Tab-separated table of C-alpha atoms in Angstrom:
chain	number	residue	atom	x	y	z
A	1	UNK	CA	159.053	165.513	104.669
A	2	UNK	CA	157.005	162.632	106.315
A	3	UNK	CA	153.702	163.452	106.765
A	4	UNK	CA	152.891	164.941	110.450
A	5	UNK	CA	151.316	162.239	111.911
A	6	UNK	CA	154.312	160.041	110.849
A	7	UNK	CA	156.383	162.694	112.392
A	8	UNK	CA	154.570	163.149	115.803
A	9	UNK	CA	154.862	159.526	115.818
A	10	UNK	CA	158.625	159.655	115.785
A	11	UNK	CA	158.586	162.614	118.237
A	12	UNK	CA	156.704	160.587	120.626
A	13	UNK	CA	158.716	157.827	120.323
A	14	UNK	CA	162.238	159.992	120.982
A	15	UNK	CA	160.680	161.837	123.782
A	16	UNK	CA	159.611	158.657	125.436
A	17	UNK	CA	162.547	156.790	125.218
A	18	UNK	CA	160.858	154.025	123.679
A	19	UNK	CA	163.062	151.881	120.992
A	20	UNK	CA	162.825	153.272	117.679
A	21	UNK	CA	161.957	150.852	114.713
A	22	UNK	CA	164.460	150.603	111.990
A	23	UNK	CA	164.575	149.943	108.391
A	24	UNK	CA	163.611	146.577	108.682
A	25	UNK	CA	161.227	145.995	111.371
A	26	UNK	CA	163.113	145.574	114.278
A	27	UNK	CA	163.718	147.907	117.480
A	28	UNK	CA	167.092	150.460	118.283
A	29	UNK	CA	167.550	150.614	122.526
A	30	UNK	CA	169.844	151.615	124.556
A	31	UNK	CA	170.267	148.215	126.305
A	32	UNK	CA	170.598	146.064	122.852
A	33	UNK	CA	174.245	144.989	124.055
A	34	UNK	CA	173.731	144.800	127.947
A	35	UNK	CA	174.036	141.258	127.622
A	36	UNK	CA	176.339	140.629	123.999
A	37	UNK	CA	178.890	143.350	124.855
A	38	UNK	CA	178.058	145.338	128.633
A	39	UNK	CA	181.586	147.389	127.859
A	40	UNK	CA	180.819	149.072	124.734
A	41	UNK	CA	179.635	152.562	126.169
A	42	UNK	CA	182.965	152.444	128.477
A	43	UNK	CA	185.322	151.439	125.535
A	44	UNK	CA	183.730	153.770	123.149
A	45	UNK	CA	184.093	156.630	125.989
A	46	UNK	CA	187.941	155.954	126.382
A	47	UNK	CA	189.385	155.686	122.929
A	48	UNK	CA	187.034	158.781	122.670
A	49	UNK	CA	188.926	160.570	125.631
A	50	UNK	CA	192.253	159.384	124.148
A	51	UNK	CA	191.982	161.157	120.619
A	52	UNK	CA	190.612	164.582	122.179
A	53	UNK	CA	193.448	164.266	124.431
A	54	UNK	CA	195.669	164.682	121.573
A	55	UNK	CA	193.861	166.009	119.229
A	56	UNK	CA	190.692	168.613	120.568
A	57	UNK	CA	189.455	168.793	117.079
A	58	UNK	CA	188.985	165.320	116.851
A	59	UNK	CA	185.596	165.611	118.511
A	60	UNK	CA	184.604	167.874	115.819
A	61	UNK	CA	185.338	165.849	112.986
A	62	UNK	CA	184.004	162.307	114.723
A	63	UNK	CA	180.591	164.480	115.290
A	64	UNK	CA	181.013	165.041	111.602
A	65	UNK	CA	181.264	161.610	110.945
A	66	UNK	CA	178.039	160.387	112.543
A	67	UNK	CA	176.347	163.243	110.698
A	68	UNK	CA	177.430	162.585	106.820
A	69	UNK	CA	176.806	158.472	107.542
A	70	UNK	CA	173.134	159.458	108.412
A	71	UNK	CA	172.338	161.552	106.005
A	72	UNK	CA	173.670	158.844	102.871
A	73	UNK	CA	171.016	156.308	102.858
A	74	UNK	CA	170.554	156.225	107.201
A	75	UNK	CA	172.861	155.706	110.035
A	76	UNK	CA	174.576	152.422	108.616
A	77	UNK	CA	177.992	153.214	108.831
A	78	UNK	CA	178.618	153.021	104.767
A	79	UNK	CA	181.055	156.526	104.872
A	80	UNK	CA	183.796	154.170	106.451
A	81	UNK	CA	184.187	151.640	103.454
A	82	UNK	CA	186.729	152.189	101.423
A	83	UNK	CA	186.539	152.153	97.482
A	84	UNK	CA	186.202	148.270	96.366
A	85	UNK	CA	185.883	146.888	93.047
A	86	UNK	CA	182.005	146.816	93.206
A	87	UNK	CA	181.723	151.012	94.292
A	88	UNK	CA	183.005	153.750	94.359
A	89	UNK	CA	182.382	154.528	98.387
A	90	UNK	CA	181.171	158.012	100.232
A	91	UNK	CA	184.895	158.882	101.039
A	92	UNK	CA	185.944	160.768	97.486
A	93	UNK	CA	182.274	162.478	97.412
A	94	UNK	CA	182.835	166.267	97.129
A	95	UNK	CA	181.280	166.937	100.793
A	96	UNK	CA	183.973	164.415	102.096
A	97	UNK	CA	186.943	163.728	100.524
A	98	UNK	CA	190.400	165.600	101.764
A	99	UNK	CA	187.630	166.784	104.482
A	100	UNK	CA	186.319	163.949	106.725
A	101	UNK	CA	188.963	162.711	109.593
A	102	UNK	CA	188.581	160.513	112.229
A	103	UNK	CA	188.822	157.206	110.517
A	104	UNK	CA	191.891	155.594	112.510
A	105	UNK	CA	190.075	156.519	115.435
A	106	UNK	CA	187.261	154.805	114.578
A	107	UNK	CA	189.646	151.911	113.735
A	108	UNK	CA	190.996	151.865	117.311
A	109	UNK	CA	187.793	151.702	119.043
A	110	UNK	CA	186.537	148.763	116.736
A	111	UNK	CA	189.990	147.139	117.435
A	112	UNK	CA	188.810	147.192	121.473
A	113	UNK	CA	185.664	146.405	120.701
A	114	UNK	CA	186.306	142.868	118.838
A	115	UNK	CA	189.077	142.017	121.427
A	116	UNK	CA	186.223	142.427	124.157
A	117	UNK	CA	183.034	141.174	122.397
A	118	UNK	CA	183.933	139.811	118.621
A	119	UNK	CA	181.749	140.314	115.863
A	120	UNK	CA	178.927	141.871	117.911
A	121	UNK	CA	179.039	146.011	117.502
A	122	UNK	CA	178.456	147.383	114.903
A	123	UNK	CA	180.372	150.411	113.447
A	124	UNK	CA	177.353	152.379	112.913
A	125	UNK	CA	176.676	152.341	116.256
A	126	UNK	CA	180.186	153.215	117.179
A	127	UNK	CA	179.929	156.461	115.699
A	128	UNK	CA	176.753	156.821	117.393
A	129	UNK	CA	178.280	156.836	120.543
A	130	UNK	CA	181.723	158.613	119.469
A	131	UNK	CA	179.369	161.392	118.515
A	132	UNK	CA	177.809	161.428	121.903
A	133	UNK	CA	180.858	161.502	123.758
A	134	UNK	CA	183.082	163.477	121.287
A	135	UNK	CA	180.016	166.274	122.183
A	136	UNK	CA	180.056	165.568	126.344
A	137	UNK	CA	183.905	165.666	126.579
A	138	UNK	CA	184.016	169.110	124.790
A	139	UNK	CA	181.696	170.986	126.938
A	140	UNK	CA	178.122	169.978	125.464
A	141	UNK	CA	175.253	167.911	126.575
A	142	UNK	CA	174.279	163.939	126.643
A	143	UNK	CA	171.760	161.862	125.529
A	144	UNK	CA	170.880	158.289	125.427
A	145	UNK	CA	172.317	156.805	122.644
A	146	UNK	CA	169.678	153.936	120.427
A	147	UNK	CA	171.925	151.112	119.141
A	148	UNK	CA	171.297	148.065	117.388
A	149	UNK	CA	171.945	149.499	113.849
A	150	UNK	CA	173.742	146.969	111.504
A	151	UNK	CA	176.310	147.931	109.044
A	152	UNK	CA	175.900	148.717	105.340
A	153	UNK	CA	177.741	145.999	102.744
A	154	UNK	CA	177.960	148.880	100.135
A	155	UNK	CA	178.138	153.334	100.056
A	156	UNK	CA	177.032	155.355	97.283
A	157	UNK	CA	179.455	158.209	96.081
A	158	UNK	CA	176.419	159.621	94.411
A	159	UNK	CA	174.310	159.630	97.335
A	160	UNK	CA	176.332	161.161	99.321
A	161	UNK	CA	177.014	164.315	96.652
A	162	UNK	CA	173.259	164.491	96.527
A	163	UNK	CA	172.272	164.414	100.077
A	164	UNK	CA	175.002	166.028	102.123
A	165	UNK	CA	174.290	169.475	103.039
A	166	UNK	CA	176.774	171.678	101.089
A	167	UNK	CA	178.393	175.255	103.130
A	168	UNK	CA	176.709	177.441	99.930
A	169	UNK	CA	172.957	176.236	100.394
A	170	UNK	CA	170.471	179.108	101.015
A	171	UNK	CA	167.870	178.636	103.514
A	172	UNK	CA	165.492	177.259	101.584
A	173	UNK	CA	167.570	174.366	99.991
A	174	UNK	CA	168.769	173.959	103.671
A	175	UNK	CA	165.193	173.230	104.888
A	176	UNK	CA	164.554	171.185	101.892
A	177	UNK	CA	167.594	168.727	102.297
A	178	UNK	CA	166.347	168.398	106.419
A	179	UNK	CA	163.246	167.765	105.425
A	180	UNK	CA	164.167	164.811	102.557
A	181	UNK	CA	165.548	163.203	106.005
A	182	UNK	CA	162.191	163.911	108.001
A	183	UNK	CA	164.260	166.810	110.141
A	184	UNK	CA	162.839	169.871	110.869
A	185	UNK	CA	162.969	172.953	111.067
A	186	UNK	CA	164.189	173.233	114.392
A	187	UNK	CA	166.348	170.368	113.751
A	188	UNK	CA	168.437	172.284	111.173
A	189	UNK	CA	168.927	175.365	113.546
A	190	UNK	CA	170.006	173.058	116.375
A	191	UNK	CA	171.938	170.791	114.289
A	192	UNK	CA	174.229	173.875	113.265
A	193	UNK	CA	175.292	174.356	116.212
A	194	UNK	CA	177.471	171.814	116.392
A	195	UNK	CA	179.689	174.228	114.230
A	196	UNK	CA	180.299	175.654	117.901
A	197	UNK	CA	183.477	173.387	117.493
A	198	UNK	CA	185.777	172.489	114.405
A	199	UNK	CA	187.310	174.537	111.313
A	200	UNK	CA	186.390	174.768	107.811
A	201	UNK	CA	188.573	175.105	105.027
A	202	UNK	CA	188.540	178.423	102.532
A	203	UNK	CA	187.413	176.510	99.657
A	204	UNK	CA	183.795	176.279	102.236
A	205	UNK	CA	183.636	179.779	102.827
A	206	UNK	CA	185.179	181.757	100.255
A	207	UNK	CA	182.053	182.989	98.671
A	208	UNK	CA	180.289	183.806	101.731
A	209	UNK	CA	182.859	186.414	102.615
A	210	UNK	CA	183.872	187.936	99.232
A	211	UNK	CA	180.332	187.896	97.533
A	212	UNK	CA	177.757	188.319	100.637
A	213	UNK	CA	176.361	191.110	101.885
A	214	UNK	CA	174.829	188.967	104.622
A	215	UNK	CA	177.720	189.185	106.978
A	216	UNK	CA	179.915	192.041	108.474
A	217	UNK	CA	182.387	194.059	106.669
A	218	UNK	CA	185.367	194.190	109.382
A	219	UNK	CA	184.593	190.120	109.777
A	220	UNK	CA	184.907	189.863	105.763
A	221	UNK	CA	187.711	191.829	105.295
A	222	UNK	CA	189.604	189.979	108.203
A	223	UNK	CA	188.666	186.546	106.491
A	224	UNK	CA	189.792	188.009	103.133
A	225	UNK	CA	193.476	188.190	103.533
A	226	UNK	CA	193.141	184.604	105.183
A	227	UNK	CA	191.031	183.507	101.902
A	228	UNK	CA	191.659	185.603	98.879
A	229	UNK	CA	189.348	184.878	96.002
A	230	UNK	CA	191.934	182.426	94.163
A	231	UNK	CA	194.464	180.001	96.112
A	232	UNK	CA	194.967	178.696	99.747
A	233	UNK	CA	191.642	176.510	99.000
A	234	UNK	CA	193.038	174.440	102.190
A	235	UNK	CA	193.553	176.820	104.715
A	236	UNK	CA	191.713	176.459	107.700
A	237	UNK	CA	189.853	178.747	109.597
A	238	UNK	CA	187.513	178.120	113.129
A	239	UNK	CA	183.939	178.191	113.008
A	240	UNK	CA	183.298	179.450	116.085
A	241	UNK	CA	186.018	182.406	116.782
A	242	UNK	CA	185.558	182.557	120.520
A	243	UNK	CA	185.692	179.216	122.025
A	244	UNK	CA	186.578	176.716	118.758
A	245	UNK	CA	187.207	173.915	121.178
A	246	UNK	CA	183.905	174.260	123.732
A	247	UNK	CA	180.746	172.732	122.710
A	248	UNK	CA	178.475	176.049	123.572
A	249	UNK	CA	176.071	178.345	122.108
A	250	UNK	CA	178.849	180.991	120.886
A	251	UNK	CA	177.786	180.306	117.156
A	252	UNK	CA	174.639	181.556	117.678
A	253	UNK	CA	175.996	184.473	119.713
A	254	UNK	CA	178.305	185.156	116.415
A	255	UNK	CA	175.152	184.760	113.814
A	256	UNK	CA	173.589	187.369	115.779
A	257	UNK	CA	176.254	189.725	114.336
A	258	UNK	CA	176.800	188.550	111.280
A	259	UNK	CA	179.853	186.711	111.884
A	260	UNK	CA	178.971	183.075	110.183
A	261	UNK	CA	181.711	181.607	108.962
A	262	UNK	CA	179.803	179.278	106.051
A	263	UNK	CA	176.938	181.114	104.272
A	264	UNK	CA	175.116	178.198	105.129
A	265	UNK	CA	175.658	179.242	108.587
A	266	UNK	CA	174.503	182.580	108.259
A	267	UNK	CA	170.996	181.825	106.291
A	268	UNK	CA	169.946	180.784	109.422
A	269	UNK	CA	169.787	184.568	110.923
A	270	UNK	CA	168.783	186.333	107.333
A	271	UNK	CA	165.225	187.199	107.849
A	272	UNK	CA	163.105	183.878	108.146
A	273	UNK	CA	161.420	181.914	110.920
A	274	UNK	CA	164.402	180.323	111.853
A	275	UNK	CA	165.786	183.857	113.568
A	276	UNK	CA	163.237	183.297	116.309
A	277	UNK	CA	165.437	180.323	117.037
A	278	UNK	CA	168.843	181.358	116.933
A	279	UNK	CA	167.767	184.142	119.078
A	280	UNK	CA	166.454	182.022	121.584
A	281	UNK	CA	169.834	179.925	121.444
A	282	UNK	CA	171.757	182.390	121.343
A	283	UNK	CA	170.186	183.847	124.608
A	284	UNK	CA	169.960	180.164	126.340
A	285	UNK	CA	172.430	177.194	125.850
A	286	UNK	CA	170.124	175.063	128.197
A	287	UNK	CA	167.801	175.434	125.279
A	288	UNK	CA	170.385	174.698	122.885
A	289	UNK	CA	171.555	171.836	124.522
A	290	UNK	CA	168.145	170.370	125.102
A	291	UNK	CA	167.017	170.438	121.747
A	292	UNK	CA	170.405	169.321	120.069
A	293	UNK	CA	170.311	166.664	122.142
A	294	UNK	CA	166.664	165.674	120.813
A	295	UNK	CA	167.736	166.573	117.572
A	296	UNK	CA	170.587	163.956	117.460
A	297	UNK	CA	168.564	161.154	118.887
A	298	UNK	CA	166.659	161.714	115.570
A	299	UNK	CA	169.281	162.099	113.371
A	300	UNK	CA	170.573	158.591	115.099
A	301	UNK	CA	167.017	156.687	114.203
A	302	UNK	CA	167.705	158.068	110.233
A	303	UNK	CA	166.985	154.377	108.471
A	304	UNK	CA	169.107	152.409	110.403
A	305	UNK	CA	169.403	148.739	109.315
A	306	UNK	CA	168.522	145.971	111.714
A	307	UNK	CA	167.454	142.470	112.096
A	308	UNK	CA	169.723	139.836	109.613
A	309	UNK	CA	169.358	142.327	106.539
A	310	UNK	CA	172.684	144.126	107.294
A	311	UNK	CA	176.257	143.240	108.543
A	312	UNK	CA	178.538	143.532	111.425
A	313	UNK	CA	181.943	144.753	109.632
A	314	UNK	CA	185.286	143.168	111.552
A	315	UNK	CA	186.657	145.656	109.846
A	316	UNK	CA	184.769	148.726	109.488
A	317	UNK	CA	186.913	150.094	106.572
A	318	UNK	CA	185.911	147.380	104.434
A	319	UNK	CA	183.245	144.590	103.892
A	320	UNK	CA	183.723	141.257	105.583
């Protein structure tokens, strides 16, 4: 974790609005296109609106998105490349492949985006700002969204099997992997929450129900005959039971009674300091919503690259 002062900086910096620095000296703002491409935020917003209009889960998985870039070497946009004869990309990692979605979707907004402003956003920052929106169309709250991030010219399989959070951490190894990013703990708890929306497939969960005493017996046994111990690896089930499509604070609700889907879900009401948290979630989603938001404006500033070290991709599948 960075050291506290470091950290405080950061918080500061969030709290205040003020642009964040990123991995190569210069500043992410809110305004870095107002003058290179004023439409971005509206174009980003409708192809945004068009997917959850077909698709509800789409929001889910383009939150998703934003998440596993950041955490692989910052928020550069490197889990869109596709394999190339130099790397073997994030894709086919074990936390992402046959798992992450939202890819065309991300196609169709850059598609907009260089037929209104060529060559000037980045695809980093477009899923920046598809995570924003995916979150505000479903139910949950805004925040202003840094850009000037500059796209990565290469992705790292291996990073991303070492750094994504997998669905059988503990608590501990949970904390640790946050902290490796300079998240806290609070972060974490909030984080989770987006699993408020989106499904998970047996494969994710199996263990949790057949093995763990951590959860409840009728919720187990109900999960069971969905997700036997061998087979139907792919079937999906809904994180959040109650309202899978509505960004809210039902998963908190549901930890309270033992009904996390993911064990990694669950370790975060099993007996540490971050109950205190989920309880006060689960009891307030204006507190929820505050502090995800906060919590993905510093997930956003994870090492982005700016100034002429990275890359705006034309196409953000592959490099240019």
């Amino acid at each position: 974790m960075a050291e506290a002062c470091s950290l405080l900086l950061l918080l500061v910096f969030v709290l205040s609005g003020a642009p964040v620095e990123g991995r190569h000296g210069s500043k992410l703002s809110q305004n870095y296109y107002k003058s290179t491409c004023p439409e971005v935020f509206s174009i980003v917003q409708a192809e945004v609106e068009a997917a959850l209009n077909k698709e509800r889960r789409m929001g889910a998985s383009l939150l998703r998105l934003h998440f596993h870039d950041c955490f692989v070497n910052g928020c550069d946009g490197s889990i869109l490349l596709d394999d190339n004869a130099t790397f073997i990309g994030e894709k086919t990692a074990p936390p992402n492949v046959n798992s992450t979605r939202g890819f065309n979707v991300v196609d169709d907004i850059k598609a907009r985006l260089e037929d209104a402003c060529p060559g000037v956003v980045s695809c980093a920052d477009i899923l920046a700002i598809a995570a924003r929106d995916s979150t505000v169309i479903l139910g949950g709250p805004s925040w202003k969204v840094k850009l000037g991030r500059k796209d990565a010219t290469t992705a790292s399989n291996a990073a991303a099997t070492e750094f994504i959070p997998r669905p059988n951490l503990n608590i501990s190894a949970l904390v640790s992997s946050f902290d490796t990013q300079g998240l806290s703990l609070k972060d974490l708890v909030a984080l989770s929450g987006a699993h408020t929306i989106g499904l998970a497939k047996c494969e994710t969960f199996r263990a949790h129900i057949h093995n763990d005493s951590n959860i409840d017996p009728t919720f187990a046994k109900s999960l069971q005959r969905k997700c036997p111990r061998a087979g139907k690896d792919n079937i999906h089930q809904q994180l959040d039971l109650q309202t899978p499509t509505s960004f809210d604070n039902s998963y908190f609700k549901n930890l309270l009674k033992k009904k996390g889907l993911l064990r990694s879900d669950q370790e975060l009401f099993s007996g540490t300091s971050a109950d205190s948290l989920v309880k006060k979630y689960a009891a307030d989603s204006s507190e929820f919503f505050k502090h995800f938001s906060k919590s993905m404006i510093k997930l956003g500033n994870i090492k982005p690259i700016t100034g002429s070290s990275g890359k705006i991709r034309i196409n953000c599948r592959k490099v240019n």
